[in-house]
Amino acid sequence: EGVRFKRHAKNGLRWVNGTAEEAESVVENSFGKDFDEDGNPRYRGYISGTRCRVVVALDDPDLIITIHRRRRG
């Protein structure tokens, strides 16, 4: 079936003019990973040249919860 995106993630992609493929690539080839307060993995990478963080559901690795621009650090 492939990777699915929650509405918030789709909106985040639009903000950075990115594609689903770019978001999937961040998860597969991230240059950093940590976890949010709920334990969801967060991957760092670039989408359309913009530093972003892609958050994946802890209980469903094929569901991207949100995508947002990454601040410095």
GROMACS .gro file of C-alpha atoms in nm:
model
   73
    1GLU     CA    1   0.000   0.000   0.000
    2GLY     CA    2   0.286   0.239   0.072
    3VAL     CA    3   0.332   0.533   0.301
    4ARG     CA    4   0.025   0.730   0.411
    5PHE     CA    5   0.008   1.093   0.522
    6LYS     CA    6  -0.216   1.250   0.784
    7ARG     CA    7  -0.374   1.581   0.689
    8HIS     CA    8  -0.121   1.779   0.893
    9ALA     CA    9   0.166   1.609   0.707
   10LYS     CA   10   0.009   1.688   0.370
   11ASN     CA   11  -0.025   2.052   0.473
   12GLY     CA   12   0.339   2.055   0.586
   13LEU     CA   13   0.448   1.925   0.247
   14ARG     CA   14   0.255   2.204   0.077
   15TRP     CA   15   0.427   2.465   0.298
   16VAL     CA   16   0.769   2.357   0.172
   17ASN     CA   17   0.653   2.273  -0.183
   18GLY     CA   18   0.768   1.916  -0.132
   19THR     CA   19   0.659   1.579  -0.264
   20ALA     CA   20   0.559   1.257  -0.093
   21GLU     CA   21   0.871   1.094  -0.240
   22GLU     CA   22   1.095   1.356  -0.078
   23ALA     CA   23   0.929   1.299   0.261
   24GLU     CA   24   0.974   0.923   0.228
   25SER     CA   25   1.338   0.979   0.134
   26VAL     CA   26   1.397   1.178   0.455
   27VAL     CA   27   1.274   0.881   0.659
   28GLU     CA   28   1.487   0.635   0.464
   29ASN     CA   29   1.802   0.852   0.446
   30SER     CA   30   1.779   1.096   0.736
   31PHE     CA   31   2.084   1.275   0.872
   32GLY     CA   32   1.939   1.273   1.222
   33LYS     CA   33   1.675   1.098   1.428
   34ASP     CA   34   1.526   1.157   1.769
   35PHE     CA   35   1.190   1.106   1.937
   36ASP     CA   36   0.906   1.337   2.038
   37GLU     CA   37   0.745   1.343   2.382
   38ASP     CA   38   0.509   1.060   2.278
   39GLY     CA   39   0.790   0.836   2.155
   40ASN     CA   40   0.725   0.893   1.783
   41PRO     CA   41   1.043   0.886   1.574
   42ARG     CA   42   1.140   1.218   1.413
   43TYR     CA   43   1.369   1.223   1.113
   44ARG     CA   44   1.567   1.524   0.992
   45GLY     CA   45   1.643   1.595   0.631
   46TYR     CA   46   1.579   1.825   0.338
   47ILE     CA   47   1.259   1.860   0.138
   48SER     CA   48   1.281   2.096  -0.159
   49GLY     CA   49   1.599   2.241  -0.012
   50THR     CA   50   1.434   2.323   0.321
   51ARG     CA   51   1.549   2.166   0.649
   52CYS     CA   52   1.252   1.966   0.775
   53ARG     CA   53   1.151   1.720   1.040
   54VAL     CA   54   0.928   1.427   0.943
   55VAL     CA   55   0.739   1.262   1.231
   56VAL     CA   56   0.627   0.900   1.190
   57ALA     CA   57   0.365   0.720   1.401
   58LEU     CA   58   0.526   0.500   1.666
   59ASP     CA   59   0.274   0.218   1.612
   60ASP     CA   60   0.258   0.248   1.231
   61PRO     CA   61   0.587   0.306   1.047
   62ASP     CA   62   0.395   0.364   0.720
   63LEU     CA   63   0.206   0.665   0.860
   64ILE     CA   64   0.366   1.010   0.850
   65ILE     CA   65   0.201   1.226   1.116
   66THR     CA   66   0.347   1.566   1.041
   67ILE     CA   67   0.615   1.750   0.851
   68HIS     CA   68   0.746   2.088   0.956
   69ARG     CA   69   1.032   2.323   0.893
   70ARG     CA   70   1.324   2.268   1.122
   71ARG     CA   71   1.468   2.553   1.319
   72ARG     CA   72   1.842   2.581   1.375
   73GLY     CA   73   2.004   2.321   1.593
   0.00000   0.00000   0.00000
